[in-house]
Short mmCIF file of C-alpha atoms and ligand atoms in Angstrom, two decimals:
data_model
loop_
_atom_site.label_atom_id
_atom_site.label_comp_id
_atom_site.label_asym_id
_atom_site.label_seq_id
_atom_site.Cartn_x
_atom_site.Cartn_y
_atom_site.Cartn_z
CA UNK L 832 93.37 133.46 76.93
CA UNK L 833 96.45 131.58 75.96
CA UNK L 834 97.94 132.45 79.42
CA UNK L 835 97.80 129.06 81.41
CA UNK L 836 95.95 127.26 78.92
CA UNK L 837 98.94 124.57 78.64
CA UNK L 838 98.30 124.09 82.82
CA UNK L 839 94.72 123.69 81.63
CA UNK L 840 94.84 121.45 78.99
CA UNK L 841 97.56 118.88 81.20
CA UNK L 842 94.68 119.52 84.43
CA UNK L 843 91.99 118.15 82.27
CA UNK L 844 94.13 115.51 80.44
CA UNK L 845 95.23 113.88 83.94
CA UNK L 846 91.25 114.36 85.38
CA UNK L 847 90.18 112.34 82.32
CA UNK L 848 93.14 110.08 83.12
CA UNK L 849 92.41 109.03 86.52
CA UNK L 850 88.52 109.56 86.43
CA UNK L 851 87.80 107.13 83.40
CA UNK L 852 91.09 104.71 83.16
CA UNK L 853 91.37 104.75 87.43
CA UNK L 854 94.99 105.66 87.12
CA UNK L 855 96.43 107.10 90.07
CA UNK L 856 97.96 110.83 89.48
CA UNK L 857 101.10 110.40 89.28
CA UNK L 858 100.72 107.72 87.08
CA UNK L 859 98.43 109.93 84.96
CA UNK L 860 101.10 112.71 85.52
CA UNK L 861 103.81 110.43 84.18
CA UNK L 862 101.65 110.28 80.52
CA UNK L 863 100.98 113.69 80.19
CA UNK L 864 103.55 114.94 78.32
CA UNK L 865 106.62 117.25 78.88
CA UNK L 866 106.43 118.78 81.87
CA UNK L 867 105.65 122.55 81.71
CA UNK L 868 107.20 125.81 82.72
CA UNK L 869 107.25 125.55 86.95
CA UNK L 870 104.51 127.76 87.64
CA UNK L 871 102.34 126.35 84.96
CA UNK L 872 103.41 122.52 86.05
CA UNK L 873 102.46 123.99 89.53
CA UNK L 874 99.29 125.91 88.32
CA UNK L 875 97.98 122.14 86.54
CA UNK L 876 98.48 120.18 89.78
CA UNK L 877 96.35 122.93 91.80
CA UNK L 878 93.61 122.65 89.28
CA UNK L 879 93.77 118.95 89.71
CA UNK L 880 94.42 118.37 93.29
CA UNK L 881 91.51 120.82 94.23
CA UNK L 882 89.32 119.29 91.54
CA UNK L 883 89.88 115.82 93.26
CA UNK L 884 89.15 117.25 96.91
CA UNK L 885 86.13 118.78 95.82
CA UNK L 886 85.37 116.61 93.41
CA UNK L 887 81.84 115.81 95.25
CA UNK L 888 80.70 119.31 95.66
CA UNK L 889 81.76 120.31 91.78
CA UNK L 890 79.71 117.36 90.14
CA UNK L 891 76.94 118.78 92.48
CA UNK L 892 77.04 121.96 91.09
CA UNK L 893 77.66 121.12 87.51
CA UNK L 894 74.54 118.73 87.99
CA UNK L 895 72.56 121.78 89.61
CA UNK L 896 73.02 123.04 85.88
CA UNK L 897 73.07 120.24 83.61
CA UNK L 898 70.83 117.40 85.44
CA UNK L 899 71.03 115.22 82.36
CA UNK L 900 74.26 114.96 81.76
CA UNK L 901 75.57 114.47 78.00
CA UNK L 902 76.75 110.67 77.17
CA UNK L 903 80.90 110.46 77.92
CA UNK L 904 80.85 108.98 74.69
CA UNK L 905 79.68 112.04 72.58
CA UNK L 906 81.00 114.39 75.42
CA UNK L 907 84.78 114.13 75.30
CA UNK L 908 86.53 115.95 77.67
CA UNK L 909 83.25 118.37 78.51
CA UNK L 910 82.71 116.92 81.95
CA UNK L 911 86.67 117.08 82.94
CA UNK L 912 86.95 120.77 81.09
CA UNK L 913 83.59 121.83 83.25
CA UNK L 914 84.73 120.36 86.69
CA UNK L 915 88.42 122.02 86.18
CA UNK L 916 87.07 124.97 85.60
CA UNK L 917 84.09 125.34 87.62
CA UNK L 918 86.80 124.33 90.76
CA UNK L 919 89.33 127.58 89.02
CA UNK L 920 86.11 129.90 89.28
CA UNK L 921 85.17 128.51 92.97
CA UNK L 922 87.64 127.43 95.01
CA UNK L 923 91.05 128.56 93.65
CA UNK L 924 89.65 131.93 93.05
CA UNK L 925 90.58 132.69 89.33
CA UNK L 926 89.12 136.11 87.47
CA UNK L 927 85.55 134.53 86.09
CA UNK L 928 86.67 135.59 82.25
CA UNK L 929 89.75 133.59 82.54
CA UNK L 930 88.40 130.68 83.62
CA UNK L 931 85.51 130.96 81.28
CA UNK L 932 87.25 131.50 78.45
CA UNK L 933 89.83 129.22 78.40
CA UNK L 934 87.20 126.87 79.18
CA UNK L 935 85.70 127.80 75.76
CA UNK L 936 89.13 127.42 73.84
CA UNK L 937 89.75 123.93 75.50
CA UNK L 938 86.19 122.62 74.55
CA UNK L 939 87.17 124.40 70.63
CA UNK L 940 90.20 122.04 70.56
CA UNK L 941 88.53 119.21 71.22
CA UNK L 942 86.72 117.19 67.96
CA UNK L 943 83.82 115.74 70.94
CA UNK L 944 83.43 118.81 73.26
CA UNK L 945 83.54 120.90 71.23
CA UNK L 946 79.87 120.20 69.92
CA UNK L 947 79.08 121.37 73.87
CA UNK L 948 80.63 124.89 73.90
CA UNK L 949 77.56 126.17 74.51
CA UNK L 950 76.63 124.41 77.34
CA UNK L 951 80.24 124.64 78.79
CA UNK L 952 79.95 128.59 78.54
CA UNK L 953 76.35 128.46 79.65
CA UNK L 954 77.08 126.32 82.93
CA UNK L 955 80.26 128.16 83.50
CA UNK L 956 78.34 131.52 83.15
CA UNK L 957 75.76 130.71 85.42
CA UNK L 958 78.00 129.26 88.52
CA UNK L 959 80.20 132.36 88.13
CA UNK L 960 77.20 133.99 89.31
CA UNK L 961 75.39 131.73 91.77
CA UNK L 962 77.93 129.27 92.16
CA UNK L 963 79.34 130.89 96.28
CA UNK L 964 75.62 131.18 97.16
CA UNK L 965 75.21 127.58 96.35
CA UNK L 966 78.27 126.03 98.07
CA UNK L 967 77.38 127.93 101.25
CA UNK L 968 74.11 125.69 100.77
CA UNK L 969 75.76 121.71 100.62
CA UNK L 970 77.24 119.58 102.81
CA UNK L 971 80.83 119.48 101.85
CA UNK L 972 82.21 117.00 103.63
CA UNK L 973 79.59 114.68 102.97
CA UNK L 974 79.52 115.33 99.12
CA UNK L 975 83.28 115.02 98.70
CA UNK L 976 83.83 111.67 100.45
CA UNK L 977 82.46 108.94 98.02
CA UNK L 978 79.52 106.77 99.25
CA UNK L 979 80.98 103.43 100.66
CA UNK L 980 83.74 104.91 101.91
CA UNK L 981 81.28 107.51 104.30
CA UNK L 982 79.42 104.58 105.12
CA UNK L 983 82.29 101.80 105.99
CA UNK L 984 84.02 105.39 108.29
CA UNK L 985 80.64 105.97 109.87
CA UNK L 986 80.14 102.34 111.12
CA UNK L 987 83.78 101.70 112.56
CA UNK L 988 84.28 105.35 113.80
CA UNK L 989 80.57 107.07 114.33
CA UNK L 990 79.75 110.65 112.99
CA UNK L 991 81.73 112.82 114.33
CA UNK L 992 85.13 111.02 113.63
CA UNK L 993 84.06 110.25 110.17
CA UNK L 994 83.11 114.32 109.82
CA UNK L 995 86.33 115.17 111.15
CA UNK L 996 88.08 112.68 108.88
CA UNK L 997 86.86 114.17 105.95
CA UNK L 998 87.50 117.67 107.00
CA UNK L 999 91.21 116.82 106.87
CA UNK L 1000 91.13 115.08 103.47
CA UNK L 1001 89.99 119.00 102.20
CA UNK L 1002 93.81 120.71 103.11
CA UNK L 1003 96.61 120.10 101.79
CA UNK L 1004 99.42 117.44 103.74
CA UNK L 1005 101.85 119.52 105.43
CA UNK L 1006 105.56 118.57 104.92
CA UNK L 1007 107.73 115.73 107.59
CA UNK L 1008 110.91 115.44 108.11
CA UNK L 1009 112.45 112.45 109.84
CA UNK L 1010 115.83 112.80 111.26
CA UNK L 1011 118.49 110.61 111.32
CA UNK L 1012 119.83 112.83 114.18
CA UNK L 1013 117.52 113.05 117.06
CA UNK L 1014 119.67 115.35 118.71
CA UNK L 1015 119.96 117.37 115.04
CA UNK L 1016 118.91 121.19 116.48
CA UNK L 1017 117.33 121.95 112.69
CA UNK L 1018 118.39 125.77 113.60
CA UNK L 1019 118.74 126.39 110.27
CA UNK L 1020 116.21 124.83 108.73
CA UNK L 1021 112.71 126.79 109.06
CA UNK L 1022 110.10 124.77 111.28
CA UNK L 1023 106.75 124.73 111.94
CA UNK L 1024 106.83 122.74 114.66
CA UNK L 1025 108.89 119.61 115.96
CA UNK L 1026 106.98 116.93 116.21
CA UNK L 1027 108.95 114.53 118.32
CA UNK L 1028 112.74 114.26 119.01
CA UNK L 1029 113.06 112.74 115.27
CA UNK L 1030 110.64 114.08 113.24
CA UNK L 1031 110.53 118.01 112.10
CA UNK L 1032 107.10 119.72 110.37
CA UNK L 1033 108.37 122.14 107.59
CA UNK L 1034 106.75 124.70 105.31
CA UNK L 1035 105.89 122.94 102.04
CA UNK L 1036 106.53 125.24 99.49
CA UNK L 1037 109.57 125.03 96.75
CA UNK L 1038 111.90 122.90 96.17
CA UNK L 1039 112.63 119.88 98.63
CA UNK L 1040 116.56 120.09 97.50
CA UNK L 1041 116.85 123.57 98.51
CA UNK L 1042 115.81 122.57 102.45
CA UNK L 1043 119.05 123.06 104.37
CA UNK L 1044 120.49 119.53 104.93
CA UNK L 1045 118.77 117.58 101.68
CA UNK L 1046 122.47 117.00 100.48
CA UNK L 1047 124.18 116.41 104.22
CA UNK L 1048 121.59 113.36 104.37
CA UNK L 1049 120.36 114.68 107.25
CA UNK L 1050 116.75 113.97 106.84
CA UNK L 1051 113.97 112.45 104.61
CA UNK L 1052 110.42 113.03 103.79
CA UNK L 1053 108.39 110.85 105.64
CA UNK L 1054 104.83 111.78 107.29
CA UNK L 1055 104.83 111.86 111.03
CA UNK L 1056 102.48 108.90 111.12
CA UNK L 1057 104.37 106.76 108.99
CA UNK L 1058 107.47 107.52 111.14
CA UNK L 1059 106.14 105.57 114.27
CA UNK L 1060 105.57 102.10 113.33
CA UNK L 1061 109.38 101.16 112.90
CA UNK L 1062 110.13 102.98 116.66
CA UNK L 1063 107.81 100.85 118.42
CA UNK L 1064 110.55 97.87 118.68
CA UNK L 1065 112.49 99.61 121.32
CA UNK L 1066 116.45 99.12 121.55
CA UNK L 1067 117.54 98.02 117.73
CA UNK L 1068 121.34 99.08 118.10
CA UNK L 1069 123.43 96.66 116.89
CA UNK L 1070 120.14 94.37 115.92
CA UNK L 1071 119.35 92.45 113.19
CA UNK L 1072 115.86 93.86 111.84
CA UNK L 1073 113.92 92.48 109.00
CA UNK L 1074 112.13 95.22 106.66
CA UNK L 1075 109.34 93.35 105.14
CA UNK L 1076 108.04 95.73 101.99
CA UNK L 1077 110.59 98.11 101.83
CA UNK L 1078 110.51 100.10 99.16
CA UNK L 1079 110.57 102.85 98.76
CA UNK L 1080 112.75 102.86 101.93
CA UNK L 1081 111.42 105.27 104.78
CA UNK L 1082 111.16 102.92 107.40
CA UNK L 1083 114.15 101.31 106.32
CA UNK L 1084 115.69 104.75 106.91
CA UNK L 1085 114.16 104.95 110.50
CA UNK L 1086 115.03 101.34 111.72
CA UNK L 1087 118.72 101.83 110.29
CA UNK L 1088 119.06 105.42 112.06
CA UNK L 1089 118.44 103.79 115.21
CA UNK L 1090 121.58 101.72 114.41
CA UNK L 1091 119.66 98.20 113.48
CA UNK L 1092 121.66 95.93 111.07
CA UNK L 1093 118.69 96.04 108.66
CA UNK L 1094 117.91 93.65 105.99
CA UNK L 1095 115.31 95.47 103.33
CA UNK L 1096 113.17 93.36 101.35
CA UNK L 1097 110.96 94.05 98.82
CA UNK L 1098 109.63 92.45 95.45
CA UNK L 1099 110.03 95.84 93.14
CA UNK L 1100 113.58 95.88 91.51
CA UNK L 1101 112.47 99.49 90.74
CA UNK L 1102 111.42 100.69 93.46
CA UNK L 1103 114.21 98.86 95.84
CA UNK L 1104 116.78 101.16 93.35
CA UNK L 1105 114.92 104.40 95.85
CA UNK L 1106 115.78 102.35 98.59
CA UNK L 1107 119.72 102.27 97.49
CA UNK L 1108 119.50 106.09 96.41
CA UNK L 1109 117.63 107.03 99.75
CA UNK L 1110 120.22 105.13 102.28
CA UNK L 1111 123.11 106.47 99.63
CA UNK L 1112 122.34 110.01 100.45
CA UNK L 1113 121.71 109.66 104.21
CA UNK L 1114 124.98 107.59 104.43
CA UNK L 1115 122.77 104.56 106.09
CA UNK L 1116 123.21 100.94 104.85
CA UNK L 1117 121.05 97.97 105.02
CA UNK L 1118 121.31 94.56 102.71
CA UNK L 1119 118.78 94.97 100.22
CA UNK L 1120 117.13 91.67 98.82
CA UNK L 1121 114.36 91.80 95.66
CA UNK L 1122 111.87 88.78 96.20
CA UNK L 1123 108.70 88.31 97.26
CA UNK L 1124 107.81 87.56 100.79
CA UNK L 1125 105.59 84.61 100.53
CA UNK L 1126 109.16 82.63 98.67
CA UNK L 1127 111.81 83.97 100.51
CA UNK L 1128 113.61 82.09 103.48
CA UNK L 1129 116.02 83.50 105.65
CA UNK L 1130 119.25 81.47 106.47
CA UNK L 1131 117.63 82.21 110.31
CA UNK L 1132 114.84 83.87 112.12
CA UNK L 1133 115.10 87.45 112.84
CA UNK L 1134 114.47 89.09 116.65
CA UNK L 1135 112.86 92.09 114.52
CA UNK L 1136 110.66 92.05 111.74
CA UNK L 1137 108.45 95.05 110.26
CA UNK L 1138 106.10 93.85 107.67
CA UNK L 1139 104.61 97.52 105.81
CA UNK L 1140 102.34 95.78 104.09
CA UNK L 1141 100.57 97.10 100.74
CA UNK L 1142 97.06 98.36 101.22
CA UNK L 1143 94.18 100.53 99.91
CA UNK L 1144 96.22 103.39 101.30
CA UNK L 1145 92.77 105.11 102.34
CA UNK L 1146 94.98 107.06 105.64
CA UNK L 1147 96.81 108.61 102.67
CA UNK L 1148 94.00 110.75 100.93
CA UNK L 1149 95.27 114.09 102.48
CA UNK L 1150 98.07 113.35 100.32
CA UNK L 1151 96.66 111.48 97.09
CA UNK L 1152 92.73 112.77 96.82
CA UNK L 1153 92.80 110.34 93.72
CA UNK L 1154 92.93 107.49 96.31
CA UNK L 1155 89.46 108.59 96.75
CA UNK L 1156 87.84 108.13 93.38
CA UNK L 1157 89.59 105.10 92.06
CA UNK L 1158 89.33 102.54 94.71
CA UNK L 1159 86.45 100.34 95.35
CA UNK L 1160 85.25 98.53 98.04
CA UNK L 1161 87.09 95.77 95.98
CA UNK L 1162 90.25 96.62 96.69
CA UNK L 1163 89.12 96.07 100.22
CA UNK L 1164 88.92 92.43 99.49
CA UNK L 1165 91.94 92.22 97.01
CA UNK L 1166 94.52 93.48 100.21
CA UNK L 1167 92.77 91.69 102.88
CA UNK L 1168 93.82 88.57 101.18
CA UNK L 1169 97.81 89.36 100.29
CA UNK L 1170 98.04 90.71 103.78
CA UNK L 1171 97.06 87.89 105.14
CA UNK L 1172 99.20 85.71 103.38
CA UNK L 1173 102.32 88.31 103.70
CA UNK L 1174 101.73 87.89 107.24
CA UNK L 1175 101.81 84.23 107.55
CA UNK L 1176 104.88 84.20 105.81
CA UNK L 1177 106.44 86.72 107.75
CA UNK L 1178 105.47 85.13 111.05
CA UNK L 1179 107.70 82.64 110.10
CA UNK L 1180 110.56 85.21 110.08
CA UNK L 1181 110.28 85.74 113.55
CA UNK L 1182 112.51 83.94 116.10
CA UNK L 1183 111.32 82.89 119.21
CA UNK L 1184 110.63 85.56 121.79
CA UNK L 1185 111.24 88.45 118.88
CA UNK L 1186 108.93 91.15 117.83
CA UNK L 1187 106.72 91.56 114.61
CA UNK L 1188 105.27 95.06 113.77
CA UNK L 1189 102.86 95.09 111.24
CA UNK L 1190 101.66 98.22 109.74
CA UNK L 1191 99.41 99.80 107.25
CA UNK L 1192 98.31 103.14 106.11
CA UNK L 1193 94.61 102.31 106.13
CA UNK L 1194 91.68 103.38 107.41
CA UNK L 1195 89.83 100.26 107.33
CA UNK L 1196 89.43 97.54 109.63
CA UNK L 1197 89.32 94.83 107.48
CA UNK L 1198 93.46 95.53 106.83
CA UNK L 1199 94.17 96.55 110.70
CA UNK L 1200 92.81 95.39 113.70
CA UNK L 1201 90.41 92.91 112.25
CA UNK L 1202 93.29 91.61 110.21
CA UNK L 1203 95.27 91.10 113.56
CA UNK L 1204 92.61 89.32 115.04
CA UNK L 1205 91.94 86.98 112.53
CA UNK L 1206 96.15 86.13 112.50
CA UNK L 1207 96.18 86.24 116.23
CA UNK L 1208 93.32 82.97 116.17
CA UNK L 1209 95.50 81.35 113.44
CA UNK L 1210 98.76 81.59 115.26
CA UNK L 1211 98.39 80.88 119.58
CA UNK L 1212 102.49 81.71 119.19
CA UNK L 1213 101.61 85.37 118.86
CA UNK L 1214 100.40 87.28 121.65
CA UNK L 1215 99.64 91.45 121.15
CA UNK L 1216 102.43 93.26 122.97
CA UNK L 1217 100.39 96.57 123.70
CA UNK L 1218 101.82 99.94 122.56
CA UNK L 1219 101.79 102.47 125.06
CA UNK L 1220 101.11 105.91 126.00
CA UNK L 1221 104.75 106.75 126.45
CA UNK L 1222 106.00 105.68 123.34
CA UNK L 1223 103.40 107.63 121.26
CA UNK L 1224 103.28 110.41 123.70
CA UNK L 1225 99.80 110.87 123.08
CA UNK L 1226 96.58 108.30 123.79
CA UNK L 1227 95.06 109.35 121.06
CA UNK L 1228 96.87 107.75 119.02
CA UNK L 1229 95.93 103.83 120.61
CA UNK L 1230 93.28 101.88 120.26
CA UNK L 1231 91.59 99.88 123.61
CA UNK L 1232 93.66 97.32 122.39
CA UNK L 1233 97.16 99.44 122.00
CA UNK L 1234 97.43 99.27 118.41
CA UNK L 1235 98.26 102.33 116.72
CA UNK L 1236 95.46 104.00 115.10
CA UNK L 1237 96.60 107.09 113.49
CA UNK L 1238 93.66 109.17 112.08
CA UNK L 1239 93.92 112.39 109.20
CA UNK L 1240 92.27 114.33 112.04
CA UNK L 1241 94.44 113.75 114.98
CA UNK L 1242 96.47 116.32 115.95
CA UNK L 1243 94.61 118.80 113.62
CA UNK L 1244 95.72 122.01 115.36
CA UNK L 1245 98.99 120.99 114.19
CA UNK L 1246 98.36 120.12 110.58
CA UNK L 1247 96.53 116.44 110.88
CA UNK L 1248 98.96 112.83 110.14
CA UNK L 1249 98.25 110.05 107.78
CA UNK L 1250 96.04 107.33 109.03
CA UNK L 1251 98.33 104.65 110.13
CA UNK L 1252 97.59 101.17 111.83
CA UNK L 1253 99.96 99.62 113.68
CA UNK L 1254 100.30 96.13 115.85
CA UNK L 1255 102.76 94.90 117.85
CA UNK L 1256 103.17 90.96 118.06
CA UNK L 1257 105.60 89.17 120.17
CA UNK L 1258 106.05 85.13 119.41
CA UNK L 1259 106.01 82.71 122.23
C1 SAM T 2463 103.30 100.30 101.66
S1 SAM T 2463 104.58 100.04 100.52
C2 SAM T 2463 105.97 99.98 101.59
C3 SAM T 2463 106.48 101.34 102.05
C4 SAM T 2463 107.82 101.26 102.73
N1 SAM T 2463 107.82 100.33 103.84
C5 SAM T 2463 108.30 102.60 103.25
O1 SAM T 2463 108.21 102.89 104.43
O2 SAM T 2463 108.81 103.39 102.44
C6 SAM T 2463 104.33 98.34 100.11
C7 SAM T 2463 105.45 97.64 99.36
O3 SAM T 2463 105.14 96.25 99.35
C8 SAM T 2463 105.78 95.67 98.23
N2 SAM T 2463 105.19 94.32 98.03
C9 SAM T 2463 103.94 94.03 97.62
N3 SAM T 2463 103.77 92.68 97.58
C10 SAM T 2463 104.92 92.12 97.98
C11 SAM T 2463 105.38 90.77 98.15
N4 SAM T 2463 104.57 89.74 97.88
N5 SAM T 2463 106.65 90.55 98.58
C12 SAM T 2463 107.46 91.61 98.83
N6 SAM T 2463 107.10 92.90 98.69
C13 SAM T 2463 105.84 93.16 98.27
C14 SAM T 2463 105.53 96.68 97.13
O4 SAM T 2463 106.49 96.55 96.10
C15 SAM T 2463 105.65 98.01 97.90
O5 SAM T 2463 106.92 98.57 97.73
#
């Protein structure tokens, strides 16, 4: 029993974590103690990471049990201990009596759930038995995307899309590499495929460090989507680009590996430190500046400027399923606003006749094209200069408009991309 329960016990700490207090998981991560043995560290983040992409289908089935379920107040950790384990018995194919029982010992060591035992042992009992017959019975995708976000998907990109959409967000992200080389032949490095002239697909399993080339600088992790926004400004060598919301510095990486004199600005002192440490290993530079957009002047107006700006991050949920369960339609609102405001102030950045990318990793209009829209009626100095099919290489990837509009489902045979929006502005 005692094999694994440490995994356990930090799996249903961090659930509790991020499904009551809405912290994301690695913040969760970050309070749960010292880290573990590898394979048990590894072992905890399955449990949780599987829990969170199922997380629809495993309250279904616990709920198929228990239809009342007991008060979170007198429960303690019984719901978090029942969904972690229920998703070991189900979907990450652990022995039934392991599962079970250290199900059992968890709920013992707890002063609240432990007053459930019984019903933890009964449910868990019962769904080792009937629990396969009954997934083969619900709707998965459905179940495990959360109501207003199937809804807001289903208006903006119909059924099928939205399906498809949440058929990605139940695998895994694969593992991009961007290189600072395009003409880099990566013979040594194992590939799954190569995406584009800069950007690699690798097998993600152990350590990143261990990838030939980590210490050579001649790559960084960045997905495939989030690649493309900062090569969409054509010829930067020699250029002075402006990275608006930097950290932690991939584009940064991308615009400064096309030789761009980049100036990296972002208003986390923390996080710009990544930035230094990234462009340190790669052997890139770039002037890095810590304030916040909406105060900052440049001494003049840049040709180039890329404005990342912060989001609900709802293309990323491939990546962070937690994205899933703690933001609201809220946050919707919250980033519509700051985005609008970054971009105002970064529209003053831009010199006359130069280029402003703006990018997100959202799904949802109200940050992407509607966003653009809106700005485009404020400001008659800005006029959409269309992406096209050649620099994407693939249609799919464009909106009617030629915006980017990178979807988790796009490219699926391959292993799927973030959901990126990009536009590209050019003042009068
Ligand atoms: C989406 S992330 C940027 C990712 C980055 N461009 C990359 O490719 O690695 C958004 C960033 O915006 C920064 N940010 C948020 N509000 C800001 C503001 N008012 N001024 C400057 N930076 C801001 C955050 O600190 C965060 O690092």
């Amino acid at each position: 029993v005692s094999e694994g329960l440490g995994a356990r016990r930090k799996a249903v700490f961090v659930l509790g974590q991020i499904l009551r207090k809405r912290l994301t998981l690695e913040h969760a991560w970050d309070h749960s103690g010292a880290p573990l043995e590898p394979r048990d560290e590894g072992f905890a983040r399955a449990i949780v990471q599987e829990s969170l992409r199922r997380f629809g289908q495993l309250e279904a089935l616990i709920r198929h049990c228990v239809p009342k379920s007991p008060p979170p107040h007198k429960a303690g950790a019984t719901l978090e201990i029942l969904i972690a384990a229920t998703c070991e018995l189900l979907f990450l194919n652990v022995a039934p009596h392991a599962a079970v029982d250290a199900a059992n010992q968890l709920a013992r060591d707890d002063a609240k759930s432990m007053h459930f035992k019984g019903l933890i042992n009964a449910v868990l009992r019962r769904l080792s038995r009937e629990g396969a017959e009954l997934i083969t019975q619900q709707d998965a995708l459905r179940l495990n995307t959360p109501d207003w976000l199937w809804e807001r998907w289903l208006a903006h990109y119909g059924e099928a899309t939205t399906r498809a959409i949440a058929e990605a967000h139940l695998h895994p992200a694969p593992l991009d590499l961007s290189l600072k080389d395009n003409n880099d032949p990566c013979t040594d490095i194992e590939a799954l495929q190569r995406l584009a002239p800069h950007a690699l697909r690798v097998e993600a399993s152990g350590r990143i460090e261990a990838i030939p080339g980590f210490a050579q600088g001649r790559w960084w992790i960045q997905d495939f989507a989030a690649s493309l926004p900062a090569r969409l400004f054509g010829d930067i060598s020699d250029a002075r680009v402006l990275d608006l919301c930097a950290a932690p510095g991939g584009k940064t990486a991308e615009l400064a590996a096309q030789g761009a004199r980049v100036t990296a600005l972002d208003l986390s002192p923390a996080r710009l430190e990544r930035v230094r440490e990234n462009l340190a290993r790669l052997n890139l530079d770039a002037e890095i500046i810590a304030a916040d957009i909406r105060d900052w002047k440049p001494s003049e107006p840049f040709p180039f400027v890329l404005l990342d700006a912060p989001c609900t991050a709802t293309g990323t949920i491939r990546r962070h399923p937690d994205l899933a369960l703690i933001k609201s339609p809220a946050d919707i609102g919250i980033c519509q606003s700051l985005q609008n405001e970054l971009l105002d102030a970064a529209a003053e950045m831009v010199a006359p006749g130069g280029t402003l990318i703006y990018a997100v990793c959202s799904l949802e209009p109200e940050e992407g094209l509607w966003q653009i829209d809106d700005f485009l009626r404020r400001r008659s100095d800005f006029q959409r200069a269309p992406i096209t099919r050649a620099e994407v290489g693939d249609p799919r990837l464009l909106s009617e408009d030629g915006d980017l509009r990178t979807l988790p489902c796009h490219w699926a045979d391959k292993g799927g991309m973030d959901g990126f929006y990009a536009a590209r502005l050019k003042r009068a």
